[in-house]
Short mmCIF file of C-alpha atoms and ligand atoms in Angstrom, two decimals:
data_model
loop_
_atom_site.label_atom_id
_atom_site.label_comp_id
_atom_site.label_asym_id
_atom_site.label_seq_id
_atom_site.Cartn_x
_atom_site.Cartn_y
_atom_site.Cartn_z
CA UNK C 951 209.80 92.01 33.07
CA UNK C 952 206.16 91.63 33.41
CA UNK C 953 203.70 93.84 31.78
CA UNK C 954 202.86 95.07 34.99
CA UNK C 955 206.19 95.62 36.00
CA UNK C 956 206.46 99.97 36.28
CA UNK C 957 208.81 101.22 33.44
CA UNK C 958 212.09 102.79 35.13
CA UNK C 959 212.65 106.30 37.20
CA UNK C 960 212.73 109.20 33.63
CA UNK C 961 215.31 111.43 35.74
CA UNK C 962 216.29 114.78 35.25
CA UNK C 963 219.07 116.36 35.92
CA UNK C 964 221.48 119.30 34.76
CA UNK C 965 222.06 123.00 36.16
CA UNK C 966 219.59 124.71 37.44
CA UNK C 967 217.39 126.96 34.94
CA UNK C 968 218.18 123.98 32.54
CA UNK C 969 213.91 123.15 32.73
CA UNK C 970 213.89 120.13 35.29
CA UNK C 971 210.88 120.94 36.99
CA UNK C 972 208.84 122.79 33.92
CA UNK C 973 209.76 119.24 31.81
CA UNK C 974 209.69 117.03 34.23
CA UNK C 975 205.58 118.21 35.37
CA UNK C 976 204.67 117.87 31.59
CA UNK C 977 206.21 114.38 31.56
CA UNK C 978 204.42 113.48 34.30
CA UNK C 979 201.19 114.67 33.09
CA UNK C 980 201.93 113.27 29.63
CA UNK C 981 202.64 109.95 30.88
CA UNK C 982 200.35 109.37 33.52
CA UNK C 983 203.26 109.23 36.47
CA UNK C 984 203.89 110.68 39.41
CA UNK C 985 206.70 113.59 39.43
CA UNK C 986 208.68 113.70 41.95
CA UNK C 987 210.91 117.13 42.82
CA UNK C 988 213.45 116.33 44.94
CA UNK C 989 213.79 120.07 45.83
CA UNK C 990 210.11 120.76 46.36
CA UNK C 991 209.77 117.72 48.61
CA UNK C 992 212.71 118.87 50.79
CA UNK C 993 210.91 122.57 50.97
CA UNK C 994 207.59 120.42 52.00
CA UNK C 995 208.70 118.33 54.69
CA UNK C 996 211.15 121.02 56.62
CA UNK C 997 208.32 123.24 55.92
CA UNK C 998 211.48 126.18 54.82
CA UNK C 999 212.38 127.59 51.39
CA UNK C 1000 215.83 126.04 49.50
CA UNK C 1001 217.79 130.06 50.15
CA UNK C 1002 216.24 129.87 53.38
CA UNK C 1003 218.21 126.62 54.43
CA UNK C 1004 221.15 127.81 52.91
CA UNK C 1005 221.37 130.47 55.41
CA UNK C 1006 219.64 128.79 58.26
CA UNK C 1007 221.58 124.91 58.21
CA UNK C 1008 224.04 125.74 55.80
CA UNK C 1009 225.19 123.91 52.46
CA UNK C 1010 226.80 120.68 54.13
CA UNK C 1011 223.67 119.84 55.71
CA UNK C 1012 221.85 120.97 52.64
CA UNK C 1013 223.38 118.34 50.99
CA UNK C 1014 223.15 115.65 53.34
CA UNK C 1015 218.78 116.11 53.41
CA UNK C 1016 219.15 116.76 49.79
CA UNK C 1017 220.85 113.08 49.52
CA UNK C 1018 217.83 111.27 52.05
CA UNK C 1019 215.26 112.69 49.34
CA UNK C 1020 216.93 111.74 46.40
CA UNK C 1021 217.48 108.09 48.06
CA UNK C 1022 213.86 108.21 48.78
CA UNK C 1023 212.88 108.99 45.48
CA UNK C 1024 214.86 106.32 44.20
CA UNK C 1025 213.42 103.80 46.19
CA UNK C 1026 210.44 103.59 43.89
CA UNK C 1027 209.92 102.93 40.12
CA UNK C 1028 207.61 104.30 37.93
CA UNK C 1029 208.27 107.80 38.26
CA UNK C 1030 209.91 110.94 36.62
CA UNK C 1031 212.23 112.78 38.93
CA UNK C 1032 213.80 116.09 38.60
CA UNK C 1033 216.68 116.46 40.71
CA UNK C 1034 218.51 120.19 42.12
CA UNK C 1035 221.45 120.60 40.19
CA UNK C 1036 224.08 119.91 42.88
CA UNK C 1037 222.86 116.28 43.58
CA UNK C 1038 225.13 114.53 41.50
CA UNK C 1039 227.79 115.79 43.23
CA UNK C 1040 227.23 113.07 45.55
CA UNK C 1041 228.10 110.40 43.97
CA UNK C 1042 226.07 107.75 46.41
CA UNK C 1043 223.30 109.56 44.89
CA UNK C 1044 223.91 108.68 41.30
CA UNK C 1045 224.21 105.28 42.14
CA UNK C 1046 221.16 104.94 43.40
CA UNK C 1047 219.20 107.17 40.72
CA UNK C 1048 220.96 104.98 38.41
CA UNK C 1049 219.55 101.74 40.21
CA UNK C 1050 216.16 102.11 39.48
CA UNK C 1051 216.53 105.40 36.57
CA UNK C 1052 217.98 106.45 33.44
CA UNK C 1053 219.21 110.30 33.66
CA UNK C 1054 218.74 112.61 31.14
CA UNK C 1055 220.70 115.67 31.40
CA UNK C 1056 219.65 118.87 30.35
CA UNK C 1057 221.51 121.50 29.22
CA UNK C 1058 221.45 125.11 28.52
CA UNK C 1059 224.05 127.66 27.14
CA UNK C 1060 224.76 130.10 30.58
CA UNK C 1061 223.32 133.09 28.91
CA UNK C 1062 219.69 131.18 28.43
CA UNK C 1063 219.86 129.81 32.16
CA UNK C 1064 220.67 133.09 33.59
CA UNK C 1065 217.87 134.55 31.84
CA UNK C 1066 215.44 131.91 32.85
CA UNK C 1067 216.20 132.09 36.25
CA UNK C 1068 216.40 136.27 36.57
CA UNK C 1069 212.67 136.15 34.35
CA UNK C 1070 211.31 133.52 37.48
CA UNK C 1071 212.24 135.52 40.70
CA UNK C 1072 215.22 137.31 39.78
CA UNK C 1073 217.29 134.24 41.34
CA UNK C 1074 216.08 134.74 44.79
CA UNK C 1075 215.40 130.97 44.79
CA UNK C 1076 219.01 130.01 44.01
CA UNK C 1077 221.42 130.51 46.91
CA UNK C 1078 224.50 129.58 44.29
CA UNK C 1079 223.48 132.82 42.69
CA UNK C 1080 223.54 135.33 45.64
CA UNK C 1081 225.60 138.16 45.26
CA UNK C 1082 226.96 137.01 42.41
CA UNK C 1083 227.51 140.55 40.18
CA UNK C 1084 227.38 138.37 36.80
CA UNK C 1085 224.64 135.38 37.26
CA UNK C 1086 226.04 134.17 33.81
CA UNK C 1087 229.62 133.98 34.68
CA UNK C 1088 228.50 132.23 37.88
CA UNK C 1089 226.13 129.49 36.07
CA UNK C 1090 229.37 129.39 33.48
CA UNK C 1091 231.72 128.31 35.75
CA UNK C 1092 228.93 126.17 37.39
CA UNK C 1093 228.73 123.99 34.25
CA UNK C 1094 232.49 124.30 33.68
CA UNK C 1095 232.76 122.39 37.60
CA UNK C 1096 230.19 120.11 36.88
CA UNK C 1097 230.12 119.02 33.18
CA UNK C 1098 232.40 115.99 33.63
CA UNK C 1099 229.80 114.51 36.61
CA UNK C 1100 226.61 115.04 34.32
CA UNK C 1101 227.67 113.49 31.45
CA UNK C 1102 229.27 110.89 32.69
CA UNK C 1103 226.04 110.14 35.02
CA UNK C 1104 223.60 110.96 32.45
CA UNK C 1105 222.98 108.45 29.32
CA UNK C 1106 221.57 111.10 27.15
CA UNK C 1107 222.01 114.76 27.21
CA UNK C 1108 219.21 117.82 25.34
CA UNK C 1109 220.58 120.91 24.96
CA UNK C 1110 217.75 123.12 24.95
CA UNK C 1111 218.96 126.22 24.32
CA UNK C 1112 216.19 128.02 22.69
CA UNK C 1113 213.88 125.56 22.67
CA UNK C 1114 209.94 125.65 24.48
CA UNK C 1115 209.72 123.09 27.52
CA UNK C 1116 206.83 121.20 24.94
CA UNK C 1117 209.49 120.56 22.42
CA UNK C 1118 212.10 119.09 24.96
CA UNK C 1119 209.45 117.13 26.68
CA UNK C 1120 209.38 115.78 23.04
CA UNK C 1121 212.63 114.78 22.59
CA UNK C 1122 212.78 113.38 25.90
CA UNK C 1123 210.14 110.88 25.16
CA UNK C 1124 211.65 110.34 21.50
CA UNK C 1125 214.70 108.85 23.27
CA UNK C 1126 212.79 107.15 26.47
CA UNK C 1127 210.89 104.87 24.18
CA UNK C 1128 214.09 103.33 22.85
CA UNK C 1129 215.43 102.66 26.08
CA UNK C 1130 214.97 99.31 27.14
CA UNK C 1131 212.83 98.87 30.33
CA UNK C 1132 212.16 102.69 30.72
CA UNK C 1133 208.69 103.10 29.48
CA UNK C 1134 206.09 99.92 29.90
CA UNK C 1135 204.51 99.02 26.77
CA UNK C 1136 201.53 101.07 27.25
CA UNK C 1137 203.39 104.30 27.91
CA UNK C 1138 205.67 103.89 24.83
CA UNK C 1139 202.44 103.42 22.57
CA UNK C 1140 200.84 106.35 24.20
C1 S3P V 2605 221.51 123.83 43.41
C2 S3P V 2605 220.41 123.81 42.60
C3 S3P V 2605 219.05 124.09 43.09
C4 S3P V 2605 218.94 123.82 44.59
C5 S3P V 2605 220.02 124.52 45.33
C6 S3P V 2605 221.43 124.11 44.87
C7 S3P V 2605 222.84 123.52 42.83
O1 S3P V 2605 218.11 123.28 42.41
O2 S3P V 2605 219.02 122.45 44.87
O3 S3P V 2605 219.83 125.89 45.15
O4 S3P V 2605 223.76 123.20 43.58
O5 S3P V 2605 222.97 123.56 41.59
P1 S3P V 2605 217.63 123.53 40.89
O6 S3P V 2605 218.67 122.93 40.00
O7 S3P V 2605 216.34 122.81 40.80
O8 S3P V 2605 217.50 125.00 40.72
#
């Protein structure tokens, strides 16, 4: 690879609440490259809120928009990525993540994630959580359904469970700068 070559796609990905976006900005910021939210970018371009498509276009077509970002995100290098939490389920989409990305998977005991999300807007953001009586029980079995896809995706999990977004950005980029081809030379002496 040449010294110009970009370093590969830092991608996030894990439940949501697990810190994606919050990590994902201070990665970006900390290593000089674009972030990319796969989420926010969908919200930008249909110009309509992620519970608001829910309701309007439903969850199958969700998904399938959901799948053209993440492809599109994919197509470049150079980037760090935070993904929603249901676009592994796709699993076209890891492929291509995988293509040009290593995955990282955060993770979060349900407790933690339900309280993140409830402190941010009471989960009015997250259609998954909608009148769900126990938002923990709901992110529980979440993670329960999903487990298997994220860590078999992912090539290195955090479980940050009680720890500040600085001190996972940390141990994000204490593992990316062992991974061959992920950081250029210049990022991994930063
Ligand atoms: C979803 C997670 C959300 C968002 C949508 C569905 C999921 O993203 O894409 O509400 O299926 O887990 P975050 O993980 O960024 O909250």
């Amino acid at each position: 690879m040449s010294v110009l070559a970009p370093g590969r796609n830092l991608v996030l990905v894990g439940l949501m609440g697990a810190g994606k976006t919050t990590v994902g900005s201070m990665l970006g910021r900390r290593l000089q490259r674009p972030f990319v939210d796969t989420d926010a970018e969908l919200e930008q371009v249909l110009g309509s809120r992620i519970a608001e498509l829910f309701d309007t276009i439903g969850e199958r077509r969700f998904r399938a928009l959901e799948s053209e970002r993440v492809r599109h995100a994919a197509a470049l290098r150079g980037q760090v990525i935070a993904v929603g939490g249901g676009a592994l389920l796709d699993p076209g989409n890891v492929t291509h993540l995988r293509g040009t990305g290593d995955l990282i998977l955060l993770d979060a005991v349900p407790a933690e994630l339900a309280t993140r999300i409830l402190s941010e807007d009471g989960g009015a953001s997250r259609p998954l959580l909608a009148g769900a009586a126990d938002p923990e029980s709901r992110l529980a079995a979440l993670r329960a359904q999903r487990e298997e896809i994220y860590e078999a995706a992912a090539s290195h999990a955090i479980d940050t469970t009680g720890k500040t977004p600085e001190q996972v950005a940390d141990e994000v980029l204490a593992w990316a700068v062992l991974v061959p081809g992920l950081l250029t030379r210049d990022e991994a002496r930063a």
